[in-house]
Amino acid sequence: MSSTEFPQIKIPLEIPFLDQKPGTSGLRKSTKQFQQRNYLESFIEAIFRTLPGVKNGILVLGGDGRYGNLPAIDVILRMASAHGISKIITTKGGILSTPAASNLIRKTGAIGGIILSASHNLGGENGDFGVKLNASNGGPAGEILTNQIFECTKTLDSYKIIKAGRINLDKIGVYQLGSMTVQVIDGIDDYISLMQKIFDFDEISAFLKNDFPIVFDALNAVTGPYAIRLLEELLGSPQGTVRNSIPLEDFGGCHPDPNLTYAKDLADLLLKGDKYSFGAACDGDGDRNMILGRHCFVNPSDSLAVLTANYNSIPGYANGLYGVARSMPTSSAVDVVAKDLGINCFETPTGWKFFGNLLDAEKITFCGEESFGTGSNHVREKDGLWAVLCWLQVLAHTKCSVSELIQKHWQRYGRHYYTRHDYESIPLDIATNLYRTLEDRMDKLIRTDFAGRKITMADNFSYLDPIDASVTKGQGLRIILEDASRVVIRLSGTGTQGATLRVYLESYVPSSGNLNANPQTLLSDLIKSINDLAQIKKMTGMNAPTVIT
Ligand code: G1P
Ligand code: ZN
């Protein structure tokens, strides 16, 4: 260990404007922006000045392996030492998935964690970088803390850092950095033990060996080493089951977002080929998941509903569920299952942090978002590989194929046809204008015609947290029709180029109806009507969405 203890240095420098979105649990910007002098340091300083318990506290640190991770870890370690943190737990190569970080925070009694990732955004010098803060419950920092950090960034004029040589993260071990201990652990082990507590690996393994070939695409991002351990080493799937398994700084040029557009190779293998019975992918930092069966795509809203309906196939949940929650734009498929099970179903704003209070208060066990996020009370983040194991466990237990399980589900509960249309990189002023114009008209829409039906409700979703009574307003424009069909419009909070407009469309067909229509066809009248109402094509100049899910 080559570090020497240096006195703390206070650097009075010009601090760049961070432009952090208030209320977001991190800072996600282009790699180039992060490379500006003092940019990263300023945000970290604001975190260390604001996060409770920094002095003598333990902090978890790691990331998804993208470009910039290792130098950022070096800076954060030296700043943490200067701020009097007693110990940082980091991982070999700095590789740590978001759900694994959440687990480590909870397990080690840390005051929180810093995760270096821009999630599913492109990586590399021309991609994005991000710093995400998680609190001591393992979940994304909540509104109060993040707003305090944001306020702090506005008045910073210096930061504290010690001078020291860089710690070699290739080697597991304990190092000293000033008065702080740095423990470099294998980032995979603890997560694997947690999965072993929840799932019956023998049952899954036997099922897979009985002619159920699977494939997993790590998209050259963080889940590769975890998936190799779980799927190949523990469940006995053949070598090569995990594709693109080495985390690369630029994700090999791939967009590490597990959807039909960006994980197209995997989607083609399953949807067009016959080689595999099951396929899955996770995003850059391992919290998102996409599930595919042979010739079958599982919509994430349905995924949450199917897992909820089959909770008792999974040993870790066999005693029952407290309740479930979904984000507002997620389809109501899980609501129907919750009603049938006699448990509560909560509707929260978009973003995982809103599930935290409900999970901590034991109001819910499962939760999910339409954006390929599914999770449970085992951590306080969504968890991609956990969702993959859930599916494998349910399939193994019910001895079904993916499509059989989905068909049975719809035959019992009916089908919530669902699609999301994303219009990306719209100039900010145009997107804001489109959104505001529609927002201004919401009140007048009630009882007017929309796609041949009457609008029964039109509002901007606002959430009253049932645990801490905080209110979060302006979470998306909802248009609800007399037959419970819905259209939701919101502007993305995670994009880094211009604005992304998301349009969510949903219609329910009971089990007696057509359960196997093409969602785009079935929802075409809603799609047309919202385009007419919001003038999407005209205002954006875009003829079609950038991504359709
Ligand atoms: C998107 C998703 C949202 C998810 C978030 C972080 O946010 O829509 O469900 O929680 O990424 O993964 P958005 O860009 O829509 O604000
Ligand atoms: Zn992610």
Coordinates of C-alpha atoms and ligand atoms in Angstrom, one line a residue:
M1 CA 0.0 0.0 0.0
S2 CA 1.7 3.1 -1.2
S3 CA -0.5 5.8 0.4
T4 CA 1.0 8.2 2.8
E5 CA -1.0 10.2 5.2
F6 CA -1.2 13.8 4.2
P7 CA -2.9 16.7 6.0
Q8 CA -6.3 17.5 4.7
I9 CA -6.2 20.2 2.1
K10 CA -8.9 22.7 1.6
I11 CA -9.1 23.8 -2.0
P12 CA -10.7 27.1 -2.6
L13 CA -11.6 26.9 -6.2
E14 CA -14.2 27.9 -8.6
I15 CA -16.9 25.2 -8.4
P16 CA -18.7 24.3 -11.6
F17 CA -22.5 24.6 -11.6
L18 CA -23.7 21.0 -11.1
D19 CA -27.2 21.4 -12.4
Q20 CA -28.5 18.5 -10.4
K21 CA -32.2 17.9 -10.8
P22 CA -33.7 18.5 -7.4
G23 CA -35.2 15.4 -6.0
T24 CA -33.1 12.9 -7.9
S25 CA -30.9 10.6 -5.9
G26 CA -27.8 11.2 -8.0
L27 CA -26.1 13.1 -10.6
R28 CA -26.2 11.7 -14.1
K29 CA -24.4 13.6 -16.9
S30 CA -22.2 13.1 -19.9
T31 CA -18.8 11.7 -19.2
K32 CA -17.4 14.9 -20.6
Q33 CA -19.3 17.0 -18.1
F34 CA -18.0 14.8 -15.3
Q35 CA -14.4 15.4 -16.6
Q36 CA -14.7 19.1 -15.9
R37 CA -12.3 20.3 -13.2
N38 CA -13.8 19.8 -9.7
Y39 CA -17.1 18.6 -11.0
L40 CA -17.1 15.2 -9.4
E41 CA -15.4 16.6 -6.3
S42 CA -18.1 19.2 -5.8
F43 CA -20.9 16.7 -5.8
I44 CA -19.0 14.4 -3.5
E45 CA -18.3 17.3 -1.2
A46 CA -22.0 18.2 -1.0
I47 CA -22.8 14.5 -0.2
F48 CA -20.2 14.3 2.6
R49 CA -21.3 17.6 4.1
T50 CA -25.0 16.5 4.1
L51 CA -25.2 12.7 4.6
P52 CA -25.8 11.9 8.3
G53 CA -23.1 10.0 10.1
V54 CA -20.1 10.7 7.9
K55 CA -17.7 11.2 10.8
N56 CA -16.6 7.7 11.8
G57 CA -19.2 6.1 9.5
I58 CA -18.9 3.1 7.1
L59 CA -19.6 3.7 3.4
V60 CA -20.0 1.3 0.6
L61 CA -18.5 2.3 -2.8
G62 CA -18.4 0.7 -6.2
G63 CA -19.8 0.9 -9.7
D64 CA -20.8 -0.8 -12.9
G65 CA -17.3 -0.7 -14.4
R66 CA -17.9 2.0 -16.9
Y67 CA -15.3 4.5 -18.1
G68 CA -14.3 6.8 -15.3
N69 CA -15.1 4.4 -12.5
L70 CA -11.6 3.8 -11.2
P71 CA -10.4 7.4 -11.1
A72 CA -13.7 8.4 -9.5
I73 CA -13.2 5.7 -6.8
D74 CA -9.8 7.1 -6.2
V75 CA -11.1 10.6 -5.7
I76 CA -14.0 9.5 -3.5
L77 CA -11.7 7.4 -1.3
R78 CA -9.4 10.4 -0.7
M79 CA -12.2 12.7 0.0
A80 CA -13.9 10.2 2.3
S81 CA -10.7 10.0 4.3
A82 CA -10.5 13.8 4.5
H83 CA -14.1 13.9 5.8
G84 CA -13.4 11.4 8.6
I85 CA -15.1 8.3 7.3
S86 CA -13.8 5.4 9.3
K87 CA -14.1 2.7 6.7
I88 CA -15.0 2.3 3.0
I89 CA -16.0 -1.1 1.7
T90 CA -15.3 -1.4 -1.9
T91 CA -14.9 -4.3 -4.3
K92 CA -12.4 -6.0 -6.6
G93 CA -12.0 -3.9 -9.7
G94 CA -14.7 -1.6 -8.2
I95 CA -17.3 -3.8 -9.7
L96 CA -20.5 -3.7 -7.8
S97 CA -24.1 -4.0 -9.1
T98 CA -26.7 -1.6 -7.7
P99 CA -28.7 -4.4 -5.9
A100 CA -25.5 -5.9 -4.5
A101 CA -24.5 -2.5 -3.2
S102 CA -27.9 -2.2 -1.6
N103 CA -27.4 -5.5 0.1
L104 CA -23.9 -4.6 1.3
I105 CA -25.1 -1.3 2.8
R106 CA -27.8 -3.2 4.8
K107 CA -25.6 -6.0 5.8
T108 CA -22.6 -3.9 7.0
G109 CA -24.6 -1.2 8.8
A110 CA -23.1 1.4 6.5
I111 CA -24.4 5.0 6.6
G112 CA -25.0 4.6 2.9
G113 CA -23.3 3.9 -0.4
I114 CA -22.1 5.6 -3.5
I115 CA -22.7 3.8 -6.8
L116 CA -20.9 5.0 -9.9
S117 CA -23.2 4.3 -12.8
A118 CA -25.4 6.0 -15.3
S119 CA -27.5 2.8 -15.2
H120 CA -28.8 1.9 -18.7
N121 CA -27.2 4.9 -20.4
L122 CA -24.3 4.4 -22.9
G123 CA -20.9 4.4 -21.3
G124 CA -17.4 5.4 -22.5
E125 CA -15.8 8.7 -23.2
N126 CA -18.7 9.8 -25.3
G127 CA -21.3 8.2 -23.1
D128 CA -22.7 9.1 -19.7
F129 CA -21.4 8.8 -16.1
G130 CA -23.2 9.0 -12.9
V131 CA -22.9 9.2 -9.1
K132 CA -25.8 7.8 -7.1
L133 CA -26.3 8.0 -3.4
N134 CA -28.0 5.4 -1.4
A135 CA -29.0 5.8 2.2
S136 CA -28.6 3.6 5.2
N137 CA -31.6 1.5 4.4
G138 CA -29.9 0.5 1.1
G139 CA -32.3 2.5 -1.1
P140 CA -31.8 5.6 -3.2
A141 CA -31.5 8.7 -1.1
G142 CA -34.9 10.2 -0.5
E143 CA -36.3 13.6 -1.4
I144 CA -35.3 15.4 1.8
L145 CA -31.7 14.3 1.7
T146 CA -31.3 14.9 -2.0
N147 CA -32.8 18.4 -1.8
Q148 CA -30.4 19.2 1.0
I149 CA -27.5 18.0 -1.2
F150 CA -28.8 20.1 -4.0
E151 CA -29.0 23.2 -1.8
C152 CA -25.4 22.5 -0.6
T153 CA -24.0 22.4 -4.1
K154 CA -25.2 25.9 -4.7
T155 CA -23.0 27.5 -2.1
L156 CA -19.8 25.3 -2.2
D157 CA -16.5 27.0 -2.6
S158 CA -14.1 24.3 -1.5
Y159 CA -13.7 20.6 -0.9
K160 CA -11.6 18.4 1.3
I161 CA -9.3 15.7 0.0
I162 CA -6.1 14.0 1.1
K163 CA -3.2 13.3 -1.1
A164 CA -2.3 9.6 -1.4
G165 CA -1.3 7.0 -4.0
R166 CA -4.0 5.0 -5.7
I167 CA -5.1 1.8 -4.1
N168 CA -4.8 -1.3 -6.3
L169 CA -8.4 -2.6 -6.5
D170 CA -7.3 -5.8 -8.2
K171 CA -6.4 -7.3 -4.9
I172 CA -8.7 -8.2 -2.1
G173 CA -7.4 -6.9 1.2
V174 CA -7.4 -4.2 3.8
Y175 CA -5.6 -0.9 3.2
Q176 CA -5.1 2.3 5.1
L177 CA -5.7 5.7 3.6
G178 CA -5.0 8.4 6.0
S179 CA -6.9 7.5 9.1
M180 CA -9.5 5.6 7.1
T181 CA -9.6 1.8 6.4
V182 CA -10.3 0.6 2.9
Q183 CA -11.6 -2.9 2.7
V184 CA -11.5 -4.4 -0.8
I185 CA -13.8 -7.4 -1.0
D186 CA -15.2 -9.7 -3.7
G187 CA -18.3 -7.8 -4.7
I188 CA -20.1 -11.0 -5.7
D189 CA -20.1 -13.3 -2.7
D190 CA -22.5 -11.5 -0.4
Y191 CA -25.1 -11.2 -3.2
I192 CA -24.8 -14.9 -4.0
S193 CA -25.4 -15.8 -0.4
L194 CA -28.5 -13.6 -0.3
M195 CA -29.9 -15.3 -3.4
Q196 CA -29.2 -18.7 -1.9
K197 CA -31.4 -17.7 1.1
I198 CA -34.3 -16.8 -1.2
F199 CA -34.3 -19.5 -3.9
D200 CA -34.2 -23.3 -4.1
F201 CA -31.2 -23.7 -6.4
D202 CA -31.6 -27.5 -6.5
E203 CA -35.1 -27.3 -7.9
I204 CA -34.1 -24.7 -10.5
S205 CA -31.0 -26.7 -11.5
A206 CA -32.9 -30.0 -11.9
F207 CA -35.5 -28.1 -14.1
L208 CA -32.8 -26.6 -16.3
K209 CA -31.0 -29.9 -16.8
N210 CA -34.2 -31.4 -18.0
D211 CA -34.0 -29.8 -21.5
F212 CA -34.7 -26.2 -20.6
P213 CA -31.8 -24.3 -22.2
I214 CA -31.4 -20.7 -21.1
V215 CA -29.3 -17.8 -22.2
F216 CA -28.4 -14.5 -20.4
D217 CA -27.0 -11.4 -21.9
A218 CA -24.9 -9.2 -19.5
L219 CA -24.5 -6.6 -22.3
N220 CA -20.8 -6.2 -21.4
A221 CA -21.9 -4.6 -18.1
V222 CA -21.8 -5.3 -14.4
T223 CA -24.0 -8.5 -14.1
G224 CA -21.6 -10.7 -16.1
P225 CA -19.5 -12.0 -13.1
Y226 CA -22.7 -12.4 -11.0
A227 CA -24.5 -14.3 -13.7
I228 CA -21.6 -16.6 -14.4
R229 CA -21.5 -17.5 -10.7
L230 CA -25.3 -18.0 -10.4
L231 CA -26.3 -19.5 -13.7
E232 CA -23.2 -21.5 -14.8
E233 CA -21.4 -22.4 -11.6
L234 CA -24.3 -22.8 -9.2
L235 CA -27.2 -23.8 -11.4
G236 CA -25.0 -25.8 -13.8
S237 CA -26.0 -24.2 -17.1
P238 CA -23.3 -24.8 -19.7
Q239 CA -20.4 -22.5 -20.2
G240 CA -21.4 -19.7 -22.6
T241 CA -24.9 -19.4 -21.1
V242 CA -23.9 -15.9 -20.1
R243 CA -23.0 -13.8 -23.1
N244 CA -21.1 -10.6 -23.1
S245 CA -20.0 -11.5 -19.6
I246 CA -17.0 -9.2 -19.1
P247 CA -17.8 -5.7 -17.8
L248 CA -16.2 -3.3 -20.4
E249 CA -15.6 0.4 -19.9
D250 CA -17.6 1.3 -22.9
F251 CA -19.9 -1.8 -22.7
G252 CA -18.4 -2.8 -26.0
G253 CA -20.3 0.1 -27.7
C254 CA -23.6 -1.5 -26.6
H255 CA -26.4 0.4 -25.1
P256 CA -26.8 -1.6 -21.8
D257 CA -30.5 -1.3 -21.6
P258 CA -32.4 -4.6 -21.6
N259 CA -35.3 -3.9 -24.0
L260 CA -36.3 -5.2 -27.4
T261 CA -34.4 -2.4 -29.2
Y262 CA -31.1 -2.4 -27.4
A263 CA -30.9 -6.1 -26.5
K264 CA -31.9 -7.1 -30.0
D265 CA -29.4 -10.0 -30.5
L266 CA -30.9 -11.7 -27.4
A267 CA -34.4 -10.9 -28.5
D268 CA -33.8 -12.4 -31.9
L269 CA -32.4 -15.5 -30.4
L270 CA -35.6 -16.0 -28.4
L271 CA -38.3 -14.5 -30.6
K272 CA -37.0 -15.9 -33.9
G273 CA -35.0 -18.9 -33.0
D274 CA -35.7 -22.2 -31.3
K275 CA -32.5 -22.9 -29.4
Y276 CA -33.5 -21.5 -26.0
S277 CA -36.5 -21.9 -23.8
F278 CA -35.7 -18.8 -21.7
G279 CA -33.6 -15.6 -22.2
A280 CA -32.9 -12.6 -20.0
A281 CA -30.8 -9.5 -19.9
C282 CA -29.9 -6.9 -17.3
D283 CA -28.8 -3.3 -17.6
G284 CA -25.5 -1.5 -17.0
D285 CA -25.7 -1.6 -13.2
G286 CA -27.8 -4.7 -12.9
D287 CA -31.1 -3.5 -11.5
R288 CA -33.2 -3.8 -14.6
N289 CA -34.3 -7.1 -16.3
M290 CA -35.9 -8.3 -19.5
I291 CA -37.5 -11.7 -19.5
L292 CA -38.1 -13.7 -22.7
G293 CA -39.4 -17.1 -23.5
R294 CA -39.3 -19.0 -26.7
H295 CA -41.2 -16.8 -29.2
C296 CA -42.5 -14.8 -26.3
F297 CA -41.7 -11.4 -24.7
V298 CA -42.8 -10.8 -21.1
N299 CA -44.0 -7.3 -20.6
P300 CA -42.5 -6.0 -17.3
S301 CA -45.9 -5.0 -15.9
D302 CA -47.1 -8.6 -16.6
S303 CA -43.9 -9.9 -15.0
L304 CA -44.7 -8.2 -11.7
A305 CA -48.3 -9.6 -11.9
V306 CA -47.2 -13.1 -12.7
L307 CA -44.5 -13.2 -10.0
T308 CA -47.1 -11.9 -7.5
A309 CA -49.6 -14.5 -8.5
N310 CA -47.0 -17.2 -8.1
Y311 CA -45.2 -15.9 -5.0
N312 CA -45.7 -19.2 -3.2
S313 CA -43.4 -21.0 -5.7
I314 CA -40.5 -19.1 -4.3
P315 CA -39.2 -20.3 -0.9
G316 CA -38.2 -16.8 0.3
Y317 CA -41.8 -15.6 0.0
A318 CA -43.8 -18.7 0.7
N319 CA -45.1 -17.3 4.0
G320 CA -47.0 -14.6 2.1
L321 CA -46.7 -11.1 0.8
Y322 CA -47.4 -8.0 2.9
G323 CA -48.6 -6.2 -0.2
V324 CA -47.4 -5.0 -3.6
A325 CA -46.7 -1.6 -5.3
R326 CA -46.2 -0.4 -8.8
S327 CA -45.3 3.0 -10.3
M328 CA -48.2 4.9 -11.7
P329 CA -47.4 4.4 -15.4
T330 CA -47.0 0.6 -14.8
S331 CA -50.1 -1.3 -16.0
S332 CA -52.7 -2.4 -13.6
A333 CA -52.1 -6.1 -14.1
V334 CA -50.7 -6.5 -10.6
D335 CA -53.7 -4.7 -9.1
V336 CA -56.0 -7.5 -10.2
V337 CA -53.8 -10.1 -8.7
A338 CA -53.5 -8.2 -5.4
K339 CA -57.2 -7.9 -5.2
D340 CA -57.5 -11.7 -5.7
L341 CA -54.9 -12.4 -3.0
G342 CA -56.6 -9.9 -0.7
I343 CA -53.5 -7.7 -0.2
N344 CA -52.9 -4.0 -0.7
C345 CA -51.6 -2.6 -4.0
F346 CA -50.0 0.9 -3.8
E347 CA -49.5 3.2 -6.7
T348 CA -46.4 5.4 -6.5
P349 CA -44.7 8.0 -8.7
T350 CA -42.0 6.8 -11.1
G351 CA -38.7 5.9 -9.5
W352 CA -37.6 3.3 -7.1
K353 CA -37.1 5.6 -4.1
F354 CA -40.9 5.8 -3.6
F355 CA -41.0 2.1 -2.7
G356 CA -38.5 2.5 0.1
N357 CA -40.8 3.7 2.8
L358 CA -43.4 1.0 1.9
L359 CA -40.7 -1.7 2.0
D360 CA -39.3 -0.4 5.3
A361 CA -42.7 -0.2 6.9
E362 CA -43.5 -3.8 5.8
K363 CA -46.5 -2.6 3.7
I364 CA -45.2 -4.4 0.6
T365 CA -43.0 -7.3 -0.4
F366 CA -42.9 -7.1 -4.2
C367 CA -42.8 -3.9 -6.3
G368 CA -42.1 -3.0 -9.9
E369 CA -42.1 -0.6 -12.7
E370 CA -43.0 -0.9 -16.4
S371 CA -39.4 0.2 -17.2
F372 CA -38.0 -3.3 -16.7
G373 CA -37.7 -2.9 -12.9
T374 CA -38.8 -5.6 -10.5
G375 CA -37.8 -6.1 -6.9
S376 CA -38.7 -7.1 -3.4
N377 CA -37.9 -6.4 0.3
H378 CA -34.6 -8.4 0.1
V379 CA -32.9 -5.1 -0.9
R380 CA -34.0 -1.6 -1.5
E381 CA -33.3 -1.4 -5.2
K382 CA -34.8 -3.2 -8.1
D383 CA -32.8 -6.3 -8.9
G384 CA -32.3 -7.7 -12.3
L385 CA -30.8 -11.1 -11.5
W386 CA -33.2 -11.6 -8.6
A387 CA -36.1 -11.3 -11.2
V388 CA -34.4 -13.8 -13.5
L389 CA -34.1 -16.3 -10.6
C390 CA -37.8 -15.6 -9.6
W391 CA -38.9 -16.5 -13.1
L392 CA -36.7 -19.6 -13.2
Q393 CA -38.0 -20.7 -9.8
V394 CA -41.7 -20.2 -10.8
L395 CA -41.1 -22.0 -14.1
A396 CA -39.3 -24.9 -12.3
H397 CA -42.0 -25.1 -9.7
T398 CA -45.0 -25.0 -12.1
K399 CA -43.2 -26.9 -14.8
C400 CA -44.4 -24.5 -17.4
S401 CA -42.8 -22.8 -20.3
V402 CA -42.8 -19.0 -20.2
S403 CA -45.6 -18.7 -22.7
E404 CA -47.7 -21.3 -20.9
L405 CA -47.3 -19.4 -17.7
I406 CA -48.3 -16.1 -19.3
Q407 CA -51.3 -17.6 -21.1
K408 CA -52.6 -19.3 -18.0
H409 CA -52.2 -15.9 -16.2
W410 CA -54.2 -14.1 -18.8
Q411 CA -56.8 -16.8 -18.9
R412 CA -57.3 -16.3 -15.2
Y413 CA -57.0 -12.6 -14.8
G414 CA -57.5 -11.1 -18.2
R415 CA -54.9 -9.2 -20.1
H416 CA -53.7 -5.6 -19.6
Y417 CA -52.6 -4.7 -23.1
Y418 CA -49.8 -2.2 -22.7
T419 CA -47.2 -0.3 -24.6
R420 CA -44.8 2.6 -24.0
H421 CA -43.7 5.0 -26.8
D422 CA -40.6 7.1 -26.2
Y423 CA -39.7 10.1 -28.2
E424 CA -36.1 10.8 -27.4
S425 CA -33.8 13.9 -27.8
I426 CA -36.6 16.4 -28.3
P427 CA -35.3 20.0 -27.8
L428 CA -36.1 20.9 -24.2
D429 CA -38.3 23.9 -25.0
I430 CA -40.5 21.9 -27.4
A431 CA -41.0 19.1 -25.0
T432 CA -41.8 21.4 -22.2
N433 CA -44.3 23.3 -24.3
L434 CA -46.0 20.1 -25.4
Y435 CA -46.3 18.9 -21.9
R436 CA -47.5 22.3 -20.5
T437 CA -50.0 22.8 -23.2
L438 CA -51.6 19.4 -22.5
E439 CA -51.4 20.0 -18.8
D440 CA -53.3 23.3 -19.1
R441 CA -56.1 21.4 -20.9
M442 CA -56.5 18.6 -18.4
D443 CA -59.4 20.0 -16.5
K444 CA -61.4 20.6 -19.7
L445 CA -60.9 17.0 -20.9
I446 CA -63.3 15.4 -18.5
R447 CA -66.4 13.9 -20.2
T448 CA -65.0 14.6 -23.7
D449 CA -64.6 11.9 -26.2
F450 CA -61.3 10.1 -26.6
A451 CA -60.9 7.0 -28.9
G452 CA -64.6 6.6 -29.0
R453 CA -65.0 6.6 -25.2
K454 CA -65.6 9.2 -22.5
I455 CA -62.7 10.5 -20.4
T456 CA -63.7 10.0 -16.7
M457 CA -60.5 11.4 -15.2
A458 CA -57.7 13.7 -16.3
D459 CA -55.1 15.0 -13.9
N460 CA -51.4 15.4 -13.1
F461 CA -50.6 12.6 -10.7
S462 CA -49.7 13.6 -7.2
Y463 CA -48.6 11.1 -4.4
L464 CA -49.2 11.3 -0.7
D465 CA -46.7 8.9 0.9
P466 CA -48.7 6.8 3.3
I467 CA -45.8 6.5 5.7
D468 CA -44.3 9.9 6.0
A469 CA -47.2 12.0 4.6
S470 CA -44.9 13.8 2.2
V471 CA -46.6 14.9 -1.0
T472 CA -44.9 14.6 -4.5
K473 CA -46.7 16.6 -7.2
G474 CA -46.6 16.8 -11.0
Q475 CA -45.7 13.1 -11.6
G476 CA -47.4 12.7 -15.0
L477 CA -50.5 13.5 -16.9
R478 CA -53.1 10.8 -16.7
I479 CA -56.1 10.4 -18.9
I480 CA -58.5 7.6 -17.8
L481 CA -61.4 6.4 -19.9
E482 CA -64.7 5.0 -18.9
D483 CA -63.5 1.4 -19.6
A484 CA -60.5 2.0 -17.4
S485 CA -58.2 2.3 -20.4
R486 CA -55.4 4.8 -19.7
V487 CA -52.9 7.1 -21.4
V488 CA -50.1 8.6 -19.3
I489 CA -47.7 11.2 -20.5
R490 CA -44.6 12.3 -18.7
L491 CA -41.1 13.7 -19.3
S492 CA -38.2 11.5 -18.4
G493 CA -36.0 12.5 -15.5
T494 CA -33.1 10.4 -16.5
G495 CA -32.2 11.4 -20.0
T496 CA -29.1 13.5 -20.6
Q497 CA -29.7 14.8 -24.1
G498 CA -32.6 17.1 -24.7
A499 CA -35.9 15.7 -23.3
T500 CA -37.5 12.4 -23.6
L501 CA -41.3 12.2 -23.8
R502 CA -42.8 9.0 -22.6
V503 CA -46.3 8.0 -23.6
Y504 CA -47.8 5.0 -21.8
L505 CA -50.9 3.3 -23.2
E506 CA -53.0 0.6 -21.5
S507 CA -56.3 -1.2 -22.2
Y508 CA -57.8 -4.2 -20.3
V509 CA -59.3 -7.2 -22.1
P510 CA -61.1 -9.7 -19.8
S511 CA -60.3 -13.4 -20.0
S512 CA -63.2 -14.0 -22.3
G513 CA -61.8 -11.6 -24.9
N514 CA -59.0 -11.8 -27.4
L515 CA -55.8 -12.5 -25.3
N516 CA -53.4 -12.8 -28.2
A517 CA -53.7 -9.6 -30.2
N518 CA -50.8 -7.4 -31.2
P519 CA -50.6 -4.7 -28.5
Q520 CA -49.8 -2.0 -31.1
T521 CA -52.9 -2.9 -33.0
L522 CA -55.1 -3.3 -30.0
L523 CA -54.0 0.1 -28.7
S524 CA -53.9 1.9 -32.0
D525 CA -57.0 4.0 -31.3
L526 CA -55.5 5.2 -28.1
I527 CA -52.2 5.9 -29.8
K528 CA -53.9 7.9 -32.6
S529 CA -56.1 9.9 -30.1
I530 CA -53.2 11.0 -27.9
N531 CA -51.2 12.0 -31.0
D532 CA -54.1 14.1 -32.1
L533 CA -54.7 15.6 -28.6
A534 CA -51.1 16.4 -27.7
Q535 CA -50.0 17.1 -31.3
I536 CA -46.9 15.0 -30.7
K537 CA -45.9 14.5 -34.3
K538 CA -46.5 18.1 -35.3
M539 CA -44.8 19.6 -32.3
T540 CA -41.7 17.3 -32.2
G541 CA -41.4 16.8 -36.0
M542 CA -41.0 13.1 -35.3
N543 CA -43.0 10.7 -37.3
A544 CA -42.6 7.8 -35.0
P545 CA -41.4 7.1 -31.5
T546 CA -37.7 6.4 -31.0
V547 CA -38.3 3.3 -28.9
I548 CA -41.5 1.3 -28.7
T549 CA -41.8 -1.2 -25.9
Ligands
G1P1 C1 -36.7 5.8 -16.0 C2 -37.9 4.9 -15.8 C3 -38.2 4.8 -14.4 C4 -37.0 4.3 -13.6 C5 -35.8 5.2 -13.9 C6 -34.5 4.6 -13.2 O1 -37.0 7.1 -15.5 O2 -39.0 5.3 -16.5 O3 -39.3 3.9 -14.2 O4 -37.2 4.3 -12.2 O5 -35.6 5.3 -15.3 O6 -34.2 3.4 -13.7 P1 -37.4 8.3 -16.5 O7 -36.4 8.4 -17.5 O8 -38.7 7.8 -17.1 O9 -37.6 9.4 -15.6
ZN2 ZN -30.0 0.5 -13.8

